[in-house]
Coordinates of C-alpha atoms and ligand atoms in Angstrom, one line a residue:
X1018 CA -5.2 -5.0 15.4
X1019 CA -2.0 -4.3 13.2
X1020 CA 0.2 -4.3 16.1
X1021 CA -1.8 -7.8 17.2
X1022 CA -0.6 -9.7 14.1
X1023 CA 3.0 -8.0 13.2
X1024 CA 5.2 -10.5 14.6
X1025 CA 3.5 -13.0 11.7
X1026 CA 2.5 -10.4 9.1
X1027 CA 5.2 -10.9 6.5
X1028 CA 4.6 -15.1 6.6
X1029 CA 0.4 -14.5 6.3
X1030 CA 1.4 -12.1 3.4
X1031 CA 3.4 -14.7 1.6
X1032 CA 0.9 -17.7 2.2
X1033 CA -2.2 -15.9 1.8
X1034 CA -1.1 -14.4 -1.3
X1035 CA 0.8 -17.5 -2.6
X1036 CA 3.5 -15.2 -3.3
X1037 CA 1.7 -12.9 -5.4
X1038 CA 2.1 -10.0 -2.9
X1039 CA 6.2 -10.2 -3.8
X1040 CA 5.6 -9.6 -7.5
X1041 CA 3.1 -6.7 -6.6
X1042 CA 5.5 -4.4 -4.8
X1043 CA 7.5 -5.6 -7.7
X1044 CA 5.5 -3.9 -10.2
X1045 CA 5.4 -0.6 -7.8
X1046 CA 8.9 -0.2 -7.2
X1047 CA 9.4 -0.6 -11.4
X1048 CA 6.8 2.4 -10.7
X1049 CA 8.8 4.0 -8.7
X1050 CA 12.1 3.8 -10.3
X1051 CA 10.7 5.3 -13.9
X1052 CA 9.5 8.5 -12.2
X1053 CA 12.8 9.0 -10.4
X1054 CA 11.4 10.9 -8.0
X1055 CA 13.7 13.2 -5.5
X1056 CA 12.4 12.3 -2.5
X1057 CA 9.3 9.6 -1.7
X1058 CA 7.1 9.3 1.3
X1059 CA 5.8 5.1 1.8
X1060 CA 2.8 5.6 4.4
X1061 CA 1.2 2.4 6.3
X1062 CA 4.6 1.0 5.5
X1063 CA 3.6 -2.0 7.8
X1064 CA 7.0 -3.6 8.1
X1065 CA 8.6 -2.1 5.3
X1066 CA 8.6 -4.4 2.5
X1067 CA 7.7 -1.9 -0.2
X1068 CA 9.8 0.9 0.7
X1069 CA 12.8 -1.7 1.5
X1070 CA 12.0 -2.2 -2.0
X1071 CA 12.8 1.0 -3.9
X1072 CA 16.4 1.1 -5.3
X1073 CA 18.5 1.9 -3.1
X1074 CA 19.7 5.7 -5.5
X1075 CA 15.9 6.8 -4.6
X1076 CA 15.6 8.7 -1.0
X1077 CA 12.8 7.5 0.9
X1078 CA 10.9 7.9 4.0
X1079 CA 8.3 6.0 5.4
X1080 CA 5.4 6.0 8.1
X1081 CA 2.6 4.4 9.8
X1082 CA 0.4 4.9 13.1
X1083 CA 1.6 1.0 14.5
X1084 CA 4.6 1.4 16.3
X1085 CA 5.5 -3.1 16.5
X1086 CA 5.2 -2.4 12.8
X1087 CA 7.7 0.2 12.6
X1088 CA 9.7 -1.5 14.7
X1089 CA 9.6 -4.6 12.6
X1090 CA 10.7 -2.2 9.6
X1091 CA 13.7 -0.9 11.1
X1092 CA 15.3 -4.2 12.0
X1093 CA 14.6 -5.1 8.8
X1094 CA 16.3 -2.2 7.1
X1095 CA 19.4 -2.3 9.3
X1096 CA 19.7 -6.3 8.3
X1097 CA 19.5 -4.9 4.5
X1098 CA 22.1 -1.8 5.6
X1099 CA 19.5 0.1 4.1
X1100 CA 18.8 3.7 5.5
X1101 CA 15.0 4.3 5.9
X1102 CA 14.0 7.5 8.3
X1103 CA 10.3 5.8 9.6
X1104 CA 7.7 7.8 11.5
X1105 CA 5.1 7.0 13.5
X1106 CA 2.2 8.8 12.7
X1107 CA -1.8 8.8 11.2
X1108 CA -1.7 9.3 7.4
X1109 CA -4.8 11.4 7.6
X1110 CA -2.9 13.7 9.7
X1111 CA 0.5 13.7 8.1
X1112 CA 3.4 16.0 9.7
X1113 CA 4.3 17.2 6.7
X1114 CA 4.1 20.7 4.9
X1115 CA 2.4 20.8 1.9
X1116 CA 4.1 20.2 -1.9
X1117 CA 6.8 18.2 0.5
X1118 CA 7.2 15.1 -1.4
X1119 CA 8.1 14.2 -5.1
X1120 CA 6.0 10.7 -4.9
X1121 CA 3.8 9.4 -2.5
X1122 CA 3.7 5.5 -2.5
X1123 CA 1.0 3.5 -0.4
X1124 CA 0.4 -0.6 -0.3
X1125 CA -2.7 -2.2 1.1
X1126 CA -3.1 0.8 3.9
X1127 CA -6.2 3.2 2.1
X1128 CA -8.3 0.4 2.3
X1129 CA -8.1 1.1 6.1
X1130 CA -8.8 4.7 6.2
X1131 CA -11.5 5.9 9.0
X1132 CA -12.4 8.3 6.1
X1133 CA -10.9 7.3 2.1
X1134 CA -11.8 10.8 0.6
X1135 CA -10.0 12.6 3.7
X1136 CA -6.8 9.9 3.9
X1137 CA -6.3 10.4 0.0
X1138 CA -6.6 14.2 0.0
X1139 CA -3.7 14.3 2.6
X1140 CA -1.6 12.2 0.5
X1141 CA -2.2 14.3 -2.3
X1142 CA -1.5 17.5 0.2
X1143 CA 2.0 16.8 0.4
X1144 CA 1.9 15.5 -2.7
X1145 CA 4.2 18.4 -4.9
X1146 CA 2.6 19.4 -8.3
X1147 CA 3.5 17.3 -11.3
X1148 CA 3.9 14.2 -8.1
X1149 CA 2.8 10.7 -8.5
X1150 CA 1.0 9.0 -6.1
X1151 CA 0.6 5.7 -6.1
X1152 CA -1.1 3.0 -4.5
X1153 CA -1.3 -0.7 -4.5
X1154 CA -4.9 -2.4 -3.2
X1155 CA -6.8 -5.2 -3.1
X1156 CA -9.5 -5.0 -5.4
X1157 CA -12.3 -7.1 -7.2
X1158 CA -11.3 -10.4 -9.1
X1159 CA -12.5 -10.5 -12.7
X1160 CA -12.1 -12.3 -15.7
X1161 CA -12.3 -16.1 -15.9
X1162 CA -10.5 -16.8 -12.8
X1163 CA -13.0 -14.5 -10.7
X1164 CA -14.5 -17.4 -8.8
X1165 CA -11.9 -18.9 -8.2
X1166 CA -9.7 -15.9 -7.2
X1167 CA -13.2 -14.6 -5.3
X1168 CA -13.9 -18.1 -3.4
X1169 CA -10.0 -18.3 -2.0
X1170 CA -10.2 -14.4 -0.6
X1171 CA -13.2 -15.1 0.8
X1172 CA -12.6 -18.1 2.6
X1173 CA -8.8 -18.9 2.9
X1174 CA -7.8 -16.2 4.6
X1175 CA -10.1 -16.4 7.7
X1176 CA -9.5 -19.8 8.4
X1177 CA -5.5 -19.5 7.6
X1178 CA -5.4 -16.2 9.1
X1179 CA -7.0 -17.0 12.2
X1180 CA -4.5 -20.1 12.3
X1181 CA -1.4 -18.7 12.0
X1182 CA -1.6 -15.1 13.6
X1183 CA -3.7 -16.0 16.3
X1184 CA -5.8 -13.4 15.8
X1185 CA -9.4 -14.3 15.5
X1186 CA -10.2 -10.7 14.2
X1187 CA -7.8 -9.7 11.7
X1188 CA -8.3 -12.1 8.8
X1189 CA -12.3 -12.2 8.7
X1190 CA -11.9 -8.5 8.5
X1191 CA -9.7 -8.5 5.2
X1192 CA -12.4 -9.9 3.3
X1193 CA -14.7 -7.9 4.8
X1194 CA -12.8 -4.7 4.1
X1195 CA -11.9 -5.7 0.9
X1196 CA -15.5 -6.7 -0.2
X1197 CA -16.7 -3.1 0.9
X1198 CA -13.8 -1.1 -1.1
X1199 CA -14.6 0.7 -4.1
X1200 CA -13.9 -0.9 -7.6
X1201 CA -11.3 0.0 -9.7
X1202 CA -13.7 1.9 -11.7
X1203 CA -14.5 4.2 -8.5
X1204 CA -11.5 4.5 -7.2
X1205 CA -10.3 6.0 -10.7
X1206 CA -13.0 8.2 -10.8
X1207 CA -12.1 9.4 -6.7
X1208 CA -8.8 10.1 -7.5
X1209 CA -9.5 12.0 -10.8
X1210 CA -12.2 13.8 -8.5
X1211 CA -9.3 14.6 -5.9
X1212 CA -7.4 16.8 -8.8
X1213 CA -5.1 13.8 -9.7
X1214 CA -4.4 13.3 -13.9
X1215 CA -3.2 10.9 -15.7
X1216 CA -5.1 8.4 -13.7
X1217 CA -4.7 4.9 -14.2
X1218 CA -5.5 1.5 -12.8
X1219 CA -3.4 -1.7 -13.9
X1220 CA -5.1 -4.9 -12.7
X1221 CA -2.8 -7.5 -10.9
X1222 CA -3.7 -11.0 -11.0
X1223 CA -6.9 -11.0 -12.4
X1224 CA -7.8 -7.8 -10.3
X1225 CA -6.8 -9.8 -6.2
X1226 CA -5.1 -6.1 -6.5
X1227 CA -4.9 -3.1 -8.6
X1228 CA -1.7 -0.3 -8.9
X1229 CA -3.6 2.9 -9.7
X1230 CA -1.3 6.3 -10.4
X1231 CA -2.2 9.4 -10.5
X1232 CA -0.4 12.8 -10.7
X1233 CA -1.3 16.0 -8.4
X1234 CA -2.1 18.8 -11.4
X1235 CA 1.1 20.4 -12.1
X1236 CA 0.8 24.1 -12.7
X1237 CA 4.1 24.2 -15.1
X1238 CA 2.7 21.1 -17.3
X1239 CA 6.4 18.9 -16.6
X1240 CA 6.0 15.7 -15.7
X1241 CA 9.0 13.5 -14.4
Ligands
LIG791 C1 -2.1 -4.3 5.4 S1 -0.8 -3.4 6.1 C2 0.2 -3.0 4.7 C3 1.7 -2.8 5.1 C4 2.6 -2.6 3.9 N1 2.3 -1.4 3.2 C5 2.6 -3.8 3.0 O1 2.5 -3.6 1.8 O2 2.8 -4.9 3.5 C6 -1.6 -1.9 6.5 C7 -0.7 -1.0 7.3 O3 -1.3 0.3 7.3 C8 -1.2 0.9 8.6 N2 -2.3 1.9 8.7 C9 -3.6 1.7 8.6 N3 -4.3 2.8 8.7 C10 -3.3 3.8 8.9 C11 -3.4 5.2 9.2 N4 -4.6 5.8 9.2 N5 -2.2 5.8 9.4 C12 -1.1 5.2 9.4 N6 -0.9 3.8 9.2 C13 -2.1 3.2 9.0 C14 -1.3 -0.3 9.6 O4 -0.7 -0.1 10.8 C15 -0.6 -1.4 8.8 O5 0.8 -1.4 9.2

């Protein structure tokens, strides 16, 4: 399906989102550049927009199992002159040693996972103590705006979706997917159950998506 709707994926991202989705890797590469990590791993990178956003000091690395994706990524780090190692690979099954990474980064790819609990516990595997892992997601609207905000996921994005990508599929599931993902409030309480501390869930416009952080138990007590 991913590879179905790559060639349009950056354009549905911008319309659907009305822009939002910009500001949102926005907030996660701020994320990124406090913790200063050594190395970070961006899995489900899709075409790259979130690692291509780190600054440019911060080594990264970046993955995902849809190889037009990739492909889409690494033209658009070469336009950027921007060095980016991608692999292709399932981020349930990671080909990584443990304790390998200082930060693990993810945007709108858990909500995909053949199995959540098992997806973030591998992220958290290679995950070094005192890491951060974070991860951007859609979530569930609230506030005043909730109807709104609830009404245009629902429905916009099937019919524009379907329009532009050509894909009849792909934009009736977001919704769906989206509709059956856990809460903020659960997805906090997974990844304190996964041994993550410090856990926290910022809401982005009116809760369309939250960034939730989390850091694998560090057996020294440092943080970065
Ligand atoms: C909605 S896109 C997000 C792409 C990108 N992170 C962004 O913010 O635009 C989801 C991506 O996750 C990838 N993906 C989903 N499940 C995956 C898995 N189990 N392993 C690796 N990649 C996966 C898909 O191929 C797709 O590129």
């Amino acid at each position: 399906m991913f590879g179905r709707i790559a060639h349009r994926y950056d354009l549905l991202n911008r319309v659907l989102s009305l822009g939002q989705d910009v500001l949102w890797r926005r907030v996660m590469a701020r994320r990124v550049r406090r913790a200063r990590p050594g190395l970070v791993l961006d899995v489900c990178t899709g075409t790259g927009d979130v690692a291509l956003g780190f600054p440019r000091e911060i080594p990264a690395m970046a993955s995902d199992f849809c190889v037009p994706m990739l492909a889409l990524a690494s033209r658009k780090a070469r336009e950027k002159g921007r060095r980016l190692p991608l692999f292709a690979g399932d981020a349930l099954r990671l080909p990584l040693s443990e304790n390998a990474v200082d930060m693990v980064t993810v945007a709108f790819g858990v909500r995909n996972f053949e199995s959540l609990e098992h997806g973030l516990a591998e992220l958290v595997r290679v995950l070094r103590p005192g890491g951060w892992l974070v991860i951007l997601e859609f979530s569930h609207p609230h506030g005043p705006l909730a109807p709104v905000l609830g009404w245009w996921t629902r429905t916009v994005p099937p019919r524009l979706g379907r329009w532009l990508s050509g894909d009849p599929e792909a934009y009736t599931y977001l919704p769906a997917s989206v509709e059956s993902f856990p809460d903020a409030g659960a997805m906090s309480a997974l990844l304190a159950r996964l041994g993550l501390t410090d856990v926290r869930a910022s809401a982005q416009t009116g809760g369309v998506a939250t960034l939730y952080e989390g850091r694998k138990a560090d057996r020294t007590g440092g943080e970065r």
